[in-house]
Amino acid sequence: MEQFDLIIIGAGISGLSVLEEIKDTGLRVGVIERSQIIGGNALNLSCKATDRCLRCNYCLVISCLKDLTLNNSLDISLGTEVKRIKREKDYFILNAERQSLVIRADLCDGCGRCYEVCPGRDDGAIRRSPHPLVSPPFYIDTERCICDKESKDRICEKECEKGAIVFLPNSQRILFRAKAILLSTGFVPFDPEHIKRFNFSKCPNMITQTELDQMLKLKGGVHRISDGRVPQNMAFIQCVGSRNPKIDKEYCSRVCCGYTLRSVLKISHIHPEMEISVFYMDIQDLGKKDEQLLDQLPQRVRYIRSMPGDMYPSEGDNILIRYYDERENRVVSHIFEMVSLSVGMCGREENFPLFEELNIRPDQDGFLDTDGKDSEGIFICGSCRGPMDVSECVLDAKVVAHDIKRFFNKV
Ligand code: SF4
Ligand code: SF4
Ligand code: SF4
């Protein structure tokens, strides 16, 4: 059994920021991360700087990763999922399972051979780390691996000269014991498939904000999925999976208005000729500085106060959007070559049974609520307790780190 003072469950920006804050306290801290890579959802963001900084705070993520990457003494269990947590006297016992196929960061030299030879690469079986600072440089999604499914030899394992790809015949069970736990399990982006009238799966050039961020990061601009062409026009749809009682998501995800505004500024900087329309209900309070960003929008960007009724696939892999136009006082249809959906932030429902044994239940919006549990050694941080942007997660982490230090008499 591995013993710690504190176990952090979830190595996204919140968990890592707490780790960064307490790393010099002498506490023995372990981190358990379900995926094969640290950074969580924040790592999917991209820098929105144009010819000036737009304060998107992606650099906070990078700076946190940089600081932690320089610290080799970290104890992070990647590809490991907590299956059960129970209280035994003054300790928490965590029963976890480690995935069977992992790339060992300490052995991998980043040669890329595994990526080149993987037959499941295009389906996401093996992926590049989203940032050079994040190690290992490649990671495997076992659920998408096709070698095992097709009963073939694992080509990546055979080709890796460093022996960095480790296959465990069965996923391993591991027990952890800790005096305190921190839940920083993050959020799940809303799945637009749940809104049938958007026809998400039938429109190849309709993507989510997360996919748009990946595209900006990897390709440096916007390109249609179907033919790689830069679209002449593009629509952003706000509040997808938020503020919608019909799908039981009445809360506002708070951060997407600001993310979209920065994305639009970035894209119109890269592609100044592109016509951009943003469909919205109303814009959340952006704060004084960010409101000034609205004044920087070029003329080709139009904010339309209307939510699309339906979206349909149209000729040439375009998307037809029907919406009520306030200016014309009628329902109009417009064809767009690309659409980005600002999907909302949702609580991780699959975690609810895990925390139930500790009497931690979701609030009415599906996020975790641990009020008053600090004295029991249960801490919570970041977007698993409600929608937060990167800077809010980092600030929250500072407060929680202070509470943790107080719990261990380190202040
Ligand atoms: S082949 Fe091995 S050493 Fe090379 S990138 Fe892949 S895992 Fe790393
Ligand atoms: S096992 Fe096969 S499909 Fe999976 S990452 Fe390795 S080469 Fe790709
Ligand atoms: S932040 Fe803006 S886009 Fe996001 S749910 Fe709230 S109003 Fe909609």
Short mmCIF file of N, CA and C and ligand atoms in Angstrom, two decimals, residues 101 114 117-121 125-126 139-142 144-148 152-157 165, ligand 2:
data_model
loop_
_atom_site.label_atom_id
_atom_site.label_comp_id
_atom_site.label_asym_id
_atom_site.label_seq_id
_atom_site.Cartn_x
_atom_site.Cartn_y
_atom_site.Cartn_z
N LEU A 101 -1.79 -0.36 -20.53
CA LEU A 101 -0.80 0.03 -21.53
C LEU A 101 -0.37 1.48 -21.27
N CYS A 114 6.68 5.15 -32.15
CA CYS A 114 5.39 4.52 -31.81
C CYS A 114 4.25 5.22 -32.54
N VAL A 117 4.18 4.27 -36.36
CA VAL A 117 3.78 2.91 -36.76
C VAL A 117 2.37 2.53 -36.30
N CYS A 118 1.76 3.34 -35.46
CA CYS A 118 0.47 2.93 -34.87
C CYS A 118 -0.65 2.89 -35.92
N PRO A 119 -1.29 1.74 -36.13
CA PRO A 119 -2.38 1.68 -37.12
C PRO A 119 -3.65 2.39 -36.64
N GLY A 120 -3.73 2.67 -35.33
CA GLY A 120 -4.94 3.33 -34.81
C GLY A 120 -4.74 4.82 -34.57
N ARG A 121 -3.64 5.36 -35.13
CA ARG A 121 -3.29 6.76 -34.86
C ARG A 121 -4.41 7.73 -35.25
N ALA A 125 -5.73 6.38 -31.07
CA ALA A 125 -5.15 5.35 -30.19
C ALA A 125 -3.88 5.87 -29.53
N ILE A 126 -3.10 6.60 -30.30
CA ILE A 126 -1.90 7.22 -29.73
C ILE A 126 -1.92 8.69 -30.11
N TYR A 139 0.99 9.66 -25.72
CA TYR A 139 0.24 8.86 -24.77
C TYR A 139 -0.80 8.01 -25.49
N ILE A 140 -1.18 6.93 -24.83
CA ILE A 140 -2.04 5.93 -25.48
C ILE A 140 -3.42 5.94 -24.84
N ASP A 141 -4.43 5.90 -25.69
CA ASP A 141 -5.80 5.77 -25.19
C ASP A 141 -6.21 4.32 -25.43
N THR A 142 -6.14 3.52 -24.37
CA THR A 142 -6.33 2.07 -24.54
C THR A 142 -7.69 1.72 -25.14
N ARG A 144 -9.11 3.09 -27.49
CA ARG A 144 -9.10 3.25 -28.95
C ARG A 144 -8.06 2.37 -29.63
N CYS A 145 -7.28 1.66 -28.85
CA CYS A 145 -6.25 0.79 -29.41
C CYS A 145 -6.90 -0.28 -30.27
N ILE A 146 -6.30 -0.56 -31.43
CA ILE A 146 -6.93 -1.57 -32.27
C ILE A 146 -6.13 -2.87 -32.31
N CYS A 147 -4.86 -2.85 -31.91
CA CYS A 147 -4.05 -4.08 -31.98
C CYS A 147 -4.69 -5.20 -31.16
N ASP A 148 -5.02 -4.90 -29.92
CA ASP A 148 -5.62 -5.92 -29.06
C ASP A 148 -6.96 -6.37 -29.61
N LYS A 152 -3.75 -8.55 -32.79
CA LYS A 152 -2.43 -8.43 -33.44
C LYS A 152 -1.39 -8.09 -32.38
N ASP A 153 -0.11 -8.28 -32.72
CA ASP A 153 0.95 -7.84 -31.80
C ASP A 153 0.86 -6.33 -31.64
N ARG A 154 1.20 -5.86 -30.45
CA ARG A 154 1.20 -4.40 -30.25
C ARG A 154 2.44 -3.81 -30.91
N ILE A 155 2.22 -3.16 -32.07
CA ILE A 155 3.35 -2.71 -32.89
C ILE A 155 4.19 -1.68 -32.15
N CYS A 156 3.53 -0.79 -31.42
CA CYS A 156 4.26 0.28 -30.74
C CYS A 156 5.24 -0.31 -29.71
N GLU A 157 4.76 -1.31 -28.99
CA GLU A 157 5.58 -1.93 -27.95
C GLU A 157 6.82 -2.59 -28.58
N ILE A 165 7.26 1.57 -23.56
CA ILE A 165 5.84 1.21 -23.60
C ILE A 165 5.65 -0.06 -22.79
S1 SF4 B 2 -1.23 -1.06 -29.26
FE1 SF4 B 2 -1.46 -0.76 -31.47
S2 SF4 B 2 -3.22 0.63 -31.70
FE2 SF4 B 2 -2.52 0.74 -29.56
S3 SF4 B 2 -1.10 2.46 -29.51
FE3 SF4 B 2 0.12 0.61 -29.84
S4 SF4 B 2 0.33 0.43 -32.08
FE4 SF4 B 2 -1.34 1.86 -31.66
#
